[in-house]
Every structure is written in structure tokens, then in C-alpha cells.
CSV table of C-alpha atoms in Angstrom, one decimal:
chain,number,residue,atom,x,y,z
R,300,MET,CA,24.8,30.7,-135.7
R,301,ILE,CA,27.8,28.3,-136.3
R,302,VAL,CA,28.2,25.6,-138.9
R,303,LEU,CA,29.5,22.3,-137.7
R,304,GLY,CA,31.1,19.8,-140.1
R,305,ASP,CA,32.3,19.9,-143.7
R,306,ARG,CA,29.4,18.2,-145.4
R,307,ALA,CA,26.6,18.9,-147.9
R,308,ASP,CA,24.0,19.1,-145.1
R,309,PRO,CA,26.0,20.6,-142.2
R,310,TRP,CA,24.8,20.8,-138.6
R,311,LEU,CA,23.9,24.2,-137.1
R,312,GLU,CA,23.9,25.5,-133.6
R,313,GLY,CA,22.9,29.0,-132.5
R,314,THR,CA,20.1,31.3,-131.5
R,315,PHE,CA,17.8,33.3,-133.7
R,316,THR,CA,14.8,35.6,-133.2
R,317,MET,CA,11.6,35.3,-135.3
R,318,ALA,CA,8.4,37.3,-134.7
R,319,SER,CA,9.8,38.7,-131.4
R,320,GLU,CA,10.3,35.1,-130.1
R,321,GLN,CA,13.7,33.6,-129.5
R,322,TYR,CA,14.5,30.1,-130.7
R,323,LYS,CA,17.5,27.9,-130.2
R,324,ILE,CA,18.8,25.3,-132.7
R,325,GLN,CA,21.2,22.7,-131.2
R,326,LEU,CA,22.6,19.3,-131.7
R,327,GLU,CA,20.6,16.6,-129.9
R,328,GLU,CA,23.6,16.0,-127.7
R,329,THR,CA,23.6,19.6,-126.5
R,330,ALA,CA,19.9,19.7,-126.0
R,331,GLN,CA,20.1,16.6,-123.9
R,332,GLN,CA,22.6,18.2,-121.6
R,333,ASP,CA,20.2,21.0,-121.1
R,334,GLY,CA,17.6,18.4,-120.1
R,335,ARG,CA,15.0,19.8,-122.5
R,336,LEU,CA,14.1,17.2,-125.1
R,337,PRO,CA,13.7,13.5,-125.5
R,338,HIS,CA,16.5,11.5,-127.2
R,339,GLN,CA,16.7,12.1,-131.0
R,340,ALA,CA,20.0,10.7,-132.0
R,341,GLY,CA,21.8,12.2,-135.0
R,342,GLN,CA,19.4,15.1,-135.3
R,343,MET,CA,19.3,18.9,-134.8
R,344,VAL,CA,16.5,20.2,-132.6
R,345,VAL,CA,14.8,23.6,-132.5
R,346,TYR,CA,12.9,24.9,-129.5
R,347,ARG,CA,11.6,28.2,-128.2
R,348,ALA,CA,13.6,29.7,-125.4
R,349,PRO,CA,11.6,30.0,-122.2
R,350,ALA,CA,10.3,33.5,-121.4
R,351,ALA,CA,9.6,33.0,-117.8
R,352,SER,CA,11.9,34.7,-115.2
R,353,PHE,CA,14.1,32.6,-113.0
R,354,SER,CA,15.0,33.4,-109.4
R,355,ASP,CA,18.6,33.7,-110.4
R,356,HIS,CA,20.2,36.9,-109.4
R,357,ASP,CA,23.6,38.4,-110.3
R,358,GLY,CA,25.8,40.5,-108.2
R,359,SER,CA,28.0,43.2,-109.8
R,360,ILE,CA,30.8,44.4,-107.7
R,361,SER,CA,32.3,47.8,-108.1
R,362,ASP,CA,36.0,48.0,-108.7
R,363,GLN,CA,36.2,50.0,-105.4
R,364,ALA,CA,34.3,47.4,-103.4
R,365,CYS,CA,35.9,45.9,-100.3
R,366,ILE,CA,36.8,42.3,-99.8
R,367,SER,CA,33.6,42.0,-97.9
R,368,PRO,CA,31.2,43.7,-100.3
R,369,PRO,CA,27.8,45.2,-99.2
R,370,GLU,CA,25.0,42.7,-99.1
R,371,SER,CA,22.8,44.4,-101.7
R,372,SER,CA,23.8,43.7,-105.2
R,373,LEU,CA,22.4,47.1,-106.1
R,374,GLU,CA,24.7,48.7,-103.5
R,375,ARG,CA,27.6,46.6,-104.7
R,376,ARG,CA,27.0,47.9,-108.2
R,377,GLN,CA,26.7,51.6,-107.4
R,378,ILE,CA,29.8,52.2,-105.2
R,379,GLY,CA,31.7,55.0,-107.0
R,380,TRP,CA,29.6,54.6,-110.1
R,381,GLY,CA,26.2,56.4,-109.6
R,382,GLU,CA,27.2,60.1,-109.7
R,383,ARG,CA,25.0,61.3,-112.5
R,384,SER,CA,21.4,60.9,-113.7
R,385,LEU,CA,20.9,58.3,-116.4
R,386,THR,CA,17.5,59.6,-117.4
R,387,ASP,CA,19.0,62.2,-119.8
R,388,LEU,CA,20.9,59.4,-121.6
R,389,ILE,CA,18.0,57.3,-122.5
R,390,GLY,CA,18.0,56.4,-126.2
R,391,SER,CA,21.3,58.2,-126.9
R,392,THR,CA,24.1,56.5,-128.8
R,393,SER,CA,26.5,59.4,-128.5
R,394,GLY,CA,29.9,58.1,-127.5
R,395,CYS,CA,29.5,54.7,-129.1
R,396,PRO,CA,31.8,54.0,-132.0
R,397,THR,CA,30.7,55.3,-135.4
R,398,SER,CA,32.4,52.4,-137.2
R,399,ARG,CA,32.2,48.9,-135.8
R,400,GLN,CA,34.8,47.8,-133.3
R,401,ILE,CA,35.8,44.4,-132.0
R,402,ALA,CA,36.5,43.6,-128.3
R,403,TYR,CA,38.6,40.5,-128.1
R,404,ILE,CA,37.9,38.3,-125.1
R,405,GLY,CA,39.1,35.2,-123.4
R,406,VAL,CA,36.9,32.5,-121.9
R,407,ALA,CA,37.9,29.8,-119.4
R,408,THR,CA,35.9,27.0,-117.8
R,409,ASP,CA,36.4,25.4,-114.5
R,410,CYS,CA,36.1,21.6,-113.9
R,411,ASN,CA,32.6,21.9,-112.6
R,412,TYR,CA,31.4,23.5,-115.9
R,413,SER,CA,33.3,21.1,-118.1
R,414,ALA,CA,31.8,18.1,-116.3
R,415,THR,CA,28.3,19.1,-117.5
R,416,PHE,CA,29.3,18.3,-121.1
R,417,SER,CA,30.1,15.0,-122.7
R,418,SER,CA,33.3,16.2,-124.3
R,419,SER,CA,35.6,19.1,-124.6
R,420,ASP,CA,34.4,19.6,-128.2
R,421,ALA,CA,30.9,20.1,-126.8
R,422,VAL,CA,32.2,22.6,-124.3
R,423,HIS,CA,34.0,24.5,-127.1
R,424,ARG,CA,30.8,24.6,-129.3
R,425,ASN,CA,28.8,25.9,-126.4
R,426,ILE,CA,31.3,28.7,-125.7
R,427,ILE,CA,31.3,29.7,-129.4
R,428,ASN,CA,27.5,29.8,-129.5
R,429,LEU,CA,27.4,31.7,-126.2
R,430,VAL,CA,29.7,34.4,-127.4
R,431,ASN,CA,28.3,34.7,-130.9
R,432,THR,CA,24.7,35.1,-129.6
R,433,ALA,CA,25.8,37.9,-127.1
R,434,SER,CA,28.0,39.5,-129.8
R,435,VAL,CA,25.0,40.2,-132.0
R,436,VAL,CA,23.3,42.1,-129.2
R,437,PHE,CA,26.4,44.1,-128.4
R,438,GLU,CA,26.9,45.0,-132.1
R,439,ASN,CA,23.3,46.1,-132.5
R,440,SER,CA,23.4,48.1,-129.2
R,441,PHE,CA,26.9,49.6,-129.0
R,442,ASN,CA,28.5,48.9,-132.4
R,443,VAL,CA,31.0,46.6,-130.7
R,444,SER,CA,31.4,42.9,-131.6
R,445,LEU,CA,32.8,40.3,-129.2
R,446,GLY,CA,35.7,38.3,-130.7
R,447,LEU,CA,36.6,35.1,-129.0
R,448,ARG,CA,40.4,35.1,-129.0
R,449,ASN,CA,41.3,32.7,-126.2
R,450,VAL,CA,39.6,29.6,-124.8
R,451,THR,CA,40.9,27.6,-121.8
R,452,ILE,CA,38.9,24.4,-121.1
R,453,SER,CA,39.7,22.7,-117.8
R,454,ASP,CA,39.4,18.9,-117.3
R,455,ALA,CA,36.1,17.6,-116.2
R,456,GLU,CA,37.7,16.0,-113.2
R,457,CYS,CA,38.4,18.6,-110.5
R,458,PRO,CA,41.9,18.6,-108.9
R,459,ASP,CA,42.3,17.5,-105.3
R,460,SER,CA,44.3,20.5,-104.3
R,461,VAL,CA,45.1,24.1,-105.5
R,462,SER,CA,47.5,24.2,-108.4
R,463,GLY,CA,49.5,27.5,-108.8
R,464,SER,CA,47.4,30.4,-109.8
R,465,THR,CA,44.4,28.4,-111.0
R,466,GLU,CA,42.8,28.3,-107.5
R,467,TRP,CA,39.5,29.2,-109.2
R,468,ASN,CA,39.5,25.7,-110.7
R,469,MET,CA,38.2,23.9,-107.6
R,470,PRO,CA,35.1,21.9,-106.7
R,471,CYS,CA,32.0,24.0,-105.9
R,472,PRO,CA,32.2,23.7,-102.0
R,473,GLN,CA,35.5,25.5,-102.0
R,474,GLY,CA,34.0,29.0,-102.6
R,475,ASN,CA,31.2,31.1,-103.9
R,476,LEU,CA,31.1,33.2,-107.1
R,477,SER,CA,32.8,36.2,-105.5
R,478,TRP,CA,35.6,33.9,-104.2
R,479,ARG,CA,36.1,32.6,-107.7
R,480,LEU,CA,36.0,36.1,-109.2
R,481,ASP,CA,38.8,37.3,-106.9
R,482,ARG,CA,41.0,34.3,-107.8
R,483,PHE,CA,40.1,34.4,-111.4
R,484,SER,CA,40.9,38.1,-111.6
R,485,SER,CA,44.3,37.4,-110.1
R,486,TRP,CA,45.0,34.7,-112.7
R,487,ARG,CA,43.8,37.0,-115.5
R,488,SER,CA,46.2,39.8,-114.4
R,489,SER,CA,49.1,37.4,-114.8
R,490,ILE,CA,48.3,36.9,-118.6
R,491,ASN,CA,50.1,39.2,-120.9
R,492,ASP,CA,47.4,40.1,-123.5
R,493,ASP,CA,45.3,43.0,-124.6
R,494,ASN,CA,41.9,41.3,-124.3
R,495,ALA,CA,39.0,43.5,-123.3
R,496,PHE,CA,38.0,41.0,-120.6
R,497,TRP,CA,38.0,37.4,-119.5
R,498,SER,CA,35.0,35.3,-118.5
R,499,LEU,CA,35.1,32.3,-116.2
R,500,LEU,CA,32.3,29.8,-116.9
R,501,THR,CA,31.5,27.7,-113.8
R,502,GLY,CA,29.2,24.9,-113.0
R,503,CYS,CA,28.7,26.3,-109.5
R,504,SER,CA,25.8,28.6,-108.5
R,505,GLY,CA,26.3,31.4,-106.0
R,506,SER,CA,24.5,32.1,-102.7
R,507,GLN,CA,20.8,32.9,-103.0
R,508,GLY,CA,20.7,31.5,-106.6
R,509,ALA,CA,23.3,34.0,-108.0
R,510,VAL,CA,24.4,33.2,-111.5
R,511,GLY,CA,26.9,35.9,-112.2
R,512,VAL,CA,29.3,38.4,-110.8
R,513,SER,CA,31.5,41.1,-112.4
R,514,TRP,CA,33.7,44.0,-111.9
R,515,VAL,CA,32.0,47.2,-113.2
R,516,GLY,CA,33.6,49.4,-115.9
R,517,GLN,CA,36.9,47.5,-116.1
R,518,LEU,CA,37.0,47.1,-119.9
R,519,CYS,CA,40.6,46.8,-121.3
R,520,ASN,CA,42.0,46.5,-117.8
R,521,SER,CA,44.1,43.4,-117.3
R,522,GLY,CA,44.4,44.1,-113.5
R,523,ALA,CA,48.2,43.9,-113.6
R,524,SER,CA,48.6,47.7,-112.9
R,525,ALA,CA,45.5,48.2,-110.8
R,526,SER,CA,45.8,49.2,-107.1
R,527,SER,CA,44.4,45.8,-106.2
R,528,SER,CA,45.4,42.7,-108.0
R,529,SER,CA,41.9,41.3,-107.5
R,530,THR,CA,40.3,43.9,-109.9
R,531,GLY,CA,40.3,43.9,-113.6
R,532,GLY,CA,38.4,43.0,-116.7
R,533,ALA,CA,37.0,39.7,-115.5
R,534,ASN,CA,33.6,38.2,-114.6
R,535,VAL,CA,32.1,34.9,-113.6
R,536,VAL,CA,29.1,33.3,-115.2
R,537,ALA,CA,27.3,30.2,-113.8
R,538,ARG,CA,25.8,27.5,-115.9
R,539,SER,CA,22.0,28.0,-116.2
R,540,ARG,CA,19.2,27.8,-118.7
R,541,SER,CA,19.6,31.6,-119.4
R,542,GLU,CA,23.3,31.3,-119.8
R,543,TRP,CA,23.9,33.6,-122.8
R,544,GLN,CA,21.7,36.3,-121.3
R,545,VAL,CA,23.8,36.1,-118.0
R,546,PHE,CA,27.0,36.2,-120.0
R,547,ALA,CA,25.8,39.3,-121.9
R,548,HIS,CA,24.6,40.9,-118.6
R,549,GLU,CA,28.0,40.4,-116.9
R,550,ALA,CA,29.9,41.5,-120.1
R,551,ALA,CA,27.8,44.7,-120.1
R,552,HIS,CA,28.8,45.4,-116.5
R,553,THR,CA,32.4,45.2,-117.7
R,554,PHE,CA,31.4,47.9,-120.3
R,555,GLY,CA,30.1,50.1,-117.4
R,556,ALA,CA,26.4,49.1,-117.5
R,557,VAL,CA,24.3,49.3,-114.3
R,558,HIS,CA,21.1,47.3,-113.5
R,559,ASP,CA,17.7,48.3,-114.9
R,560,CYS,CA,15.4,49.5,-112.2
R,561,ASP,CA,12.9,47.0,-110.8
R,562,SER,CA,10.0,47.4,-108.5
R,563,SER,CA,12.1,46.9,-105.3
R,564,ALA,CA,14.6,49.5,-106.4
R,565,CYS,CA,11.8,52.0,-107.3
R,566,LYS,CA,10.2,51.5,-103.9
R,567,ALA,CA,13.5,52.1,-102.2
R,568,ASP,CA,13.8,55.5,-103.9
R,569,ALA,CA,16.7,54.2,-106.0
R,570,GLY,CA,14.9,54.9,-109.2
R,571,ASP,CA,15.9,58.6,-109.4
R,572,GLY,CA,18.1,57.8,-112.4
R,573,THR,CA,21.4,57.7,-110.5
R,574,GLN,CA,21.4,54.2,-109.0
R,575,CYS,CA,19.7,52.2,-111.7
R,576,CYS,CA,18.4,52.5,-115.3
R,577,PRO,CA,14.7,53.6,-115.4
R,578,LEU,CA,12.4,52.7,-118.2
R,579,SER,CA,11.8,56.3,-119.2
R,580,SER,CA,11.9,59.8,-117.8
R,581,SER,CA,8.4,59.3,-116.3
R,582,THR,CA,8.5,55.5,-115.5
R,583,CYS,CA,10.9,54.0,-113.0
R,584,ASP,CA,10.3,50.2,-113.3
R,585,ALA,CA,11.7,48.6,-116.4
R,586,ASP,CA,9.5,45.6,-115.7
R,587,GLY,CA,12.2,43.0,-116.4
R,588,GLN,CA,12.0,43.5,-120.2
R,589,TYR,CA,15.8,43.8,-120.8
R,590,LEU,CA,19.1,42.1,-120.2
R,591,MET,CA,20.2,44.3,-117.4
R,592,ASN,CA,17.3,43.3,-115.2
R,593,PRO,CA,18.8,42.1,-111.8
R,594,ALA,CA,16.9,38.8,-112.2
R,595,ALA,CA,18.0,36.6,-115.1
R,596,SER,CA,15.4,35.8,-117.7
R,597,GLY,CA,15.5,33.4,-120.6
R,598,GLY,CA,13.2,35.5,-122.8
R,599,VAL,CA,15.0,38.9,-123.0
R,600,THR,CA,17.2,39.6,-126.0
R,601,ARG,CA,18.2,43.3,-125.9
R,602,PHE,CA,19.5,46.1,-123.7
R,603,SER,CA,17.2,48.9,-122.6
R,604,PRO,CA,17.5,52.4,-124.2
R,605,CYS,CA,18.8,53.6,-120.9
R,606,THR,CA,21.6,50.9,-120.8
R,607,ILE,CA,22.6,51.8,-124.4
R,608,GLY,CA,22.8,55.5,-123.4
R,609,ASN,CA,24.7,54.7,-120.3
R,610,VAL,CA,27.3,52.5,-121.9
R,611,CYS,CA,27.8,54.8,-124.9
R,612,SER,CA,28.3,57.7,-122.5
R,613,GLN,CA,30.9,55.7,-120.5
R,614,LEU,CA,32.8,54.8,-123.7
R,615,GLY,CA,32.6,58.3,-125.2
R,616,SER,CA,33.8,60.0,-122.0
R,617,ARG,CA,36.6,57.5,-121.5
R,618,ARG,CA,35.4,56.7,-118.0
R,619,VAL,CA,35.6,53.2,-119.4
R,620,ASN,CA,38.9,52.4,-121.2
R,621,THR,CA,38.6,51.6,-124.9
R,622,ARG,CA,42.2,51.3,-125.9
R,623,CYS,CA,41.9,47.6,-126.6
R,624,LEU,CA,39.0,47.9,-129.0
R,625,VAL,CA,40.1,47.1,-132.6
R,626,SER,CA,38.5,48.5,-135.8
R,627,ALA,CA,36.7,45.8,-137.8
R,628,ARG,CA,38.2,47.4,-140.9
R,629,ASP,CA,41.7,46.9,-139.6
R,630,VAL,CA,40.9,43.2,-139.0
R,631,LYS,CA,39.5,42.9,-142.5
R,632,ASP,CA,42.6,44.4,-144.1
R,633,GLY,CA,45.0,42.3,-142.0
R,634,GLY,CA,46.0,45.2,-139.8
R,635,ASP,CA,45.5,43.4,-136.6
R,636,ASN,CA,47.0,40.0,-135.6
R,637,GLY,CA,44.1,38.9,-133.5
R,638,THR,CA,43.0,35.3,-134.3
R,639,VAL,CA,39.3,34.9,-133.6
R,640,VAL,CA,38.0,31.4,-132.8
R,641,ASN,CA,34.3,32.2,-132.8
R,642,GLY,CA,33.9,30.0,-135.9
R,643,SER,CA,33.2,31.5,-139.3
R,644,GLN,CA,30.3,34.0,-139.0
R,645,CYS,CA,29.1,35.3,-142.4
R,646,GLY,CA,28.0,38.9,-141.8
R,647,ASN,CA,30.3,39.9,-138.9
R,648,GLY,CA,32.6,42.0,-141.1
R,649,VAL,CA,35.6,39.8,-140.5
R,650,VAL,CA,36.9,37.6,-143.3
R,651,GLU,CA,37.4,34.2,-141.6
R,652,PRO,CA,38.5,30.8,-142.9
R,653,GLY,CA,36.2,29.6,-145.7
R,654,GLU,CA,35.1,33.2,-146.5
R,655,ALA,CA,36.2,35.2,-149.5
R,656,CYS,CA,34.6,38.4,-148.3
R,657,ASP,CA,32.5,39.7,-145.4
R,658,CYS,CA,30.8,43.1,-145.6
R,659,GLY,CA,28.8,43.0,-142.4
R,660,GLY,CA,28.8,46.1,-140.3
R,661,HIS,CA,29.4,48.3,-143.4
R,662,VAL,CA,33.1,47.7,-143.4
R,663,CYS,CA,33.4,47.3,-147.2
R,664,SER,CA,33.4,49.9,-150.0
R,665,ASP,CA,30.2,50.3,-152.0
R,666,ARG,CA,31.8,48.3,-154.8
R,667,ASP,CA,32.7,45.3,-152.6
R,668,ALA,CA,29.4,45.5,-150.8
R,669,ARG,CA,27.6,45.0,-154.1
R,670,CYS,CA,29.8,42.1,-155.2
R,671,CYS,CA,30.0,40.2,-151.8
R,672,ASP,CA,27.1,37.8,-151.3
R,673,ASP,CA,25.9,38.5,-147.8
R,674,MET,CA,24.5,35.0,-147.4
R,675,THR,CA,27.5,33.0,-148.3
R,676,CYS,CA,30.3,35.5,-147.9
R,677,GLN,CA,31.6,34.6,-151.4
R,678,TRP,CA,32.3,36.9,-154.3
R,679,LYS,CA,29.4,37.1,-156.8
R,680,GLY,CA,29.9,36.0,-160.4
R,681,GLY,CA,29.9,38.3,-163.5
R,682,ASP,CA,32.4,40.5,-165.2
R,683,GLU,CA,31.7,43.5,-162.9
R,684,CYS,CA,32.4,41.5,-159.8
R,685,ALA,CA,35.3,39.4,-161.0
R,686,ARG,CA,38.0,39.1,-158.4
R,687,SER,CA,41.5,37.7,-158.6
R,688,ARG,CA,42.0,37.5,-154.9
R,689,ALA,CA,39.8,37.3,-151.8
R,690,GLY,CA,39.5,41.0,-151.3
R,691,ASP,CA,40.6,44.3,-152.7
R,692,GLY,CA,42.2,47.4,-151.3
R,693,ASP,CA,40.2,50.2,-149.9
R,694,ASP,CA,39.1,53.2,-151.9
R,695,ASP,CA,41.0,55.6,-149.6
R,696,GLY,CA,43.9,56.1,-151.9
R,697,ASP,CA,46.4,54.0,-149.9
R,698,ASP,CA,46.6,51.2,-152.4
R,699,ASP,CA,49.8,50.6,-154.4
R,700,GLY,CA,50.1,50.5,-158.1
R,701,GLY,CA,49.7,46.7,-158.4
R,702,SER,CA,46.5,46.9,-156.3
R,703,TRP,CA,45.2,49.7,-158.5
R,704,VAL,CA,45.8,47.7,-161.7
R,705,LYS,CA,44.0,44.7,-160.2
R,706,GLN,CA,41.0,46.8,-159.1
R,707,HIS,CA,40.7,48.4,-162.6
R,708,ARG,CA,41.7,45.3,-164.7
R,709,PRO,CA,38.3,45.2,-166.6
R,710,LEU,CA,38.7,48.9,-167.5
R,711,ILE,CA,42.3,48.5,-168.6
R,712,ILE,CA,41.4,45.4,-170.7
R,713,GLY,CA,38.6,47.4,-172.3
R,714,LEU,CA,40.8,50.4,-173.0
R,715,GLY,CA,43.5,48.2,-174.4
R,716,ALA,CA,41.1,46.4,-176.7
R,717,GLY,CA,39.7,49.7,-177.9
R,718,ILE,CA,43.1,51.2,-178.5
R,719,GLY,CA,44.3,48.1,-180.2
R,720,GLY,CA,41.3,47.9,-182.4
R,721,THR,CA,41.7,51.5,-183.4
R,722,LEU,CA,45.4,50.9,-184.3
R,723,VAL,CA,44.5,47.9,-186.4
R,724,LEU,CA,41.7,49.8,-188.2
R,725,THR,CA,44.1,52.7,-188.8
R,726,MET,CA,46.8,50.5,-190.2
R,727,ALA,CA,44.3,48.7,-192.5
R,728,LEU,CA,43.0,52.1,-193.8
R,729,MET,CA,46.6,53.2,-194.4
R,730,ALA,CA,47.3,50.0,-196.3
R,731,ILE,CA,44.2,50.4,-198.4
R,732,THR,CA,45.0,54.1,-199.1
R,733,PHE,CA,48.6,53.1,-200.0
R,734,CYS,CA,47.4,50.5,-202.5
R,735,TRP,CA,44.9,52.9,-204.0
R,736,GLN,CA,47.5,55.6,-204.4
R,737,ARG,CA,49.9,53.1,-206.1
R,738,ARG,CA,47.1,52.0,-208.4
R,739,GLU,CA,46.3,55.5,-209.4
R,740,LEU,CA,49.9,56.3,-209.9
R,741,SER,CA,50.3,53.3,-212.2
R,742,LYS,CA,47.3,54.3,-214.2
R,743,ALA,CA,48.7,57.8,-214.6
R,744,ILE,CA,52.1,56.5,-215.7
R,745,LEU,CA,50.5,54.1,-218.2
R,746,SER,CA,48.4,56.9,-219.5
R,747,GLN,CA,51.4,59.2,-220.0
R,748,ILE,CA,53.3,56.4,-221.8
R,749,SER,CA,50.4,55.9,-224.1
R,750,THR,CA,50.2,59.6,-224.9
R,751,ASN,CA,53.9,59.8,-225.7
R,752,ARG,CA,53.7,56.9,-228.1
R,753,SER,CA,50.8,58.5,-229.9
R,754,LEU,CA,52.8,61.7,-230.4
R,755,THR,CA,55.8,59.8,-231.8
R,756,ALA,CA,53.6,57.8,-234.3
R,757,ARG,CA,52.1,61.0,-235.6
R,758,GLN,CA,55.5,62.6,-236.3
R,759,THR,CA,56.8,59.7,-238.4
R,760,ALA,CA,53.7,59.0,-240.5
R,761,PRO,CA,53.9,59.9,-244.5
R,762,SER,CA,52.1,63.0,-245.7
R,763,THR,CA,48.8,62.5,-247.4
R,764,ASP,CA,48.3,66.1,-248.9
R,765,GLY,CA,50.7,65.7,-252.1
R,766,ASN,CA,53.6,67.5,-250.6
R,767,PRO,CA,56.9,65.7,-250.3
R,768,ALA,CA,57.6,64.3,-247.0
R,769,THR,CA,60.2,65.9,-244.8
R,770,ARG,CA,63.5,64.3,-245.2
R,771,THR,CA,65.3,63.5,-242.1
R,772,LYS,CA,68.9,64.0,-241.5
R,773,GLY,CA,71.1,61.3,-243.0
R,774,ALA,CA,68.4,60.0,-245.4
R,775,GLN,CA,69.6,59.0,-248.8
R,776,ASP,CA,68.0,60.0,-252.1
R,777,PRO,CA,66.6,56.9,-253.8
R,778,THR,CA,67.8,58.3,-257.2
R,779,THR,CA,70.6,56.2,-258.7
R,780,VAL,CA,73.8,58.1,-259.2
R,781,GLY,CA,75.5,57.5,-262.5
């Protein structure tokens, strides 16, 4: 789901699932281009995605396929790729990342695709929605998100002649989907990037209603060093009403996925678990319930347990290259320089423009996860969750002293206040004690002085018992001398 516009009541576009039914929310403009709803200017529309299967088929070409590939899409898929039984892998996630990874991708459109939209902004919004929707499925299945790093939108008016390496950007009659894949792969190999793959969105459909074609298992392969310049991490997706499903399907081929078994494959003895993904160890036909069904369907929203086991096994065994995958934690901490243009997605684990935090995918510490609002991706209020910056360091001991002080500021303030209060109380007690001691000393001195005076007065007083008083030295006799 993406937010459009900076306003109190923003527009939304995206896909969501409720009660096992998939729904789309779009601007009226986008829905009109899909030919689904009557005109409702200035509004958003919500409708249920169709569940009926279409007669659109995809062809997935093995990286070892010839220029003239076999006719069967199943045969094209399995060349050099069906050497082990997939039955034992059903439901296994062994080999998939234990912490969430991000696969950066690039998307380009040809003139035929751009012409189906009213503006380049509408094309861009559709691409973001397409990738975001598929990314949720990839994250839930393989623990890998799709990050849209590069977008190339061709003009809606097709060129009259081939221009350089963009031969793929030609009117539909110039070539089928396989023709476009070859030329798009060559163009992709000339780009110096570390994207996991590139997708070409075209407004042209293939022969026999084909809506997609992809090289199998070519993740993280730019094609620049391949034995053939026409192979690499690239696929082609045709515009259709099940577009995001086709995009997810072709992207999964790039990750090494094969087709789910259908009735025709099972009848042809291809459902032995080496040529397609069976439903279970006892049932061959997957009955079109999942995204890797050879026929595109607008109602499917997940990969089969067999596909998950297959892809995880490919990733874990390194039969599919994973060197370009980036840890979501590295992106959160600024350790990767990839700039994602998917639009801000609260909950994807990546702190994007407008977000103060994002703890999706369990990338945050327990403390940050408690303090980050998972609905708004903003820090929660309260003393416990006070933050001086949009994110703290990890709890892995790698933070510097300044970060430690910021993390423990409330504790430091509390300790300082406690110690300061103790010092003030101690000084006050010392002052009171000092004053009391001075007072007691003064009382003792005054008492001693009073005692001394009493003794002196007693010594000088006249005798009262008839005896003459003692004469002191130097006293004169009062008798007159004469």
C-alpha cells in the first residue's frame, strides 16, 4: 500500500487480502485505465480482484536454452534444472535467510506499456504498487523483500527506428516476448549495478497469449560475464489484469522456481517431482492454486509449499547466486547505500523518508520494537520511549560512547538526580550537626564561666562565724597610727 499526496486525507493505492479474498484500492484514474469501473472523478475505488483463470501463459527459458527454444514452456523451463525430486522439499524453509534480506531490482517500461497510462506519474505509481504487492509475498515466503532501486520509463510514443542498445523499446509488431527478453538482457548486461534482476514491462502480449518470460535461476547475474550476453537476471512482463501475479511469477523464476504441476503435466508423466512442483507427495496436480501455475490467475496470492522448498533449497545450496542480497538491518543502520524508490512502506523494516523508525521483519531490538509504532512508524511518547534521534544503535556492543550515553540518558539523569539529592541531604545534615555542636560548645563555655564566677565570689565574701576575716596581702590596718 502506498500513500499519495501530503494531505490530511491522503490517497492510497495498493492490494490487500481480507477473509482470503484479494482486493485492490486505486485512484479512479488507474481503475479507468484497467477498464473496470465507471467514471468517479476525484475518488478512490476498491474492488475485488477477479479469481477466474485467464488463458495467459508464461514461458520460462532456461539459461542454457538455445536461440530457438523448445516449444513447450515446461521443456524450456526444465533444461539443466530438473535434476532432483522436489517432493522432499515441500514445506521446507531450510536455506532461506534467517534474517530478512532485500533484493534490489530495476524496472523499465517500453513505449507500448507507457502508452496505456495517462502520464508518466501514473506509470510510476503502478510500478511501485506492482513491486510492493509482490514484495509482501516474497517476504512471507522466502524472507526476501524486493526493493525498487531503479526505474526507467520510456516515452509513450514509440521510436521509428532502433536507438543504440534499447532495441527492446520498439512497437509490438517488431518482436515477441522472447525477442524482447534477448535484447533487454543485452541492455541489462551493459549496466554497472549490483541489482538482483531487472524487469521489462511491455504493452505487448506474446504468442498464444503469453504474458511473461524469464531466465531461470539468474539472480544476482548481470549477464556481463556470462558465456552468452543474452542471459542474465532479467525477465519480461506483459500488461494484463493479473499483472502483479505475473511479475511475482517471473521474479520467482529468477530465484530458481519452476512451474507448479498442472493436469497436462501430470498426464504427461512430468509430475514425478523433478520437472514441476507437485501439490504433495501423494498428489501431482496443484490445481492452479498458486502463483507458479503455468496459467496466470488473478485470484492467487501465494507460492505453493513446494515452490518455497525449491527456492529455499536453491538459495541455501548457492545454485542460485545470493551475493547481491542485502541485510535489512544493514539498510536500517545506514550500512548500505541503496536508495529505494518503492515509496514509504511502514512495516518493511527500512526507515524511509517520513519515518522515524520501522521494525518490520524483526530488524529492531526488543526495546526499539516496543517503542516504535508499527502503524505509523513513529516513536511512541512517554519517558521510556523518549528518543533524541530517529533511531538508536544496536544492542550488539558496537556503539560508541556517545551512542551509549544517548541510549541510557534516562538512567543517567535518574542516577545523577539521586546522587545529587544525596549530596545535598548530606551537606544539610552536616550543617545542622555543625550548628548543633557550636551551640552545645557555647553552652558549655557559658556554663564554665558561670561556675568560675561563683567560685570567685565565694572566696571574697566576709566571714559570718565571728572570726576575723583573712587579710590579704597589702591590706592596711584601719587603726590610726599616732
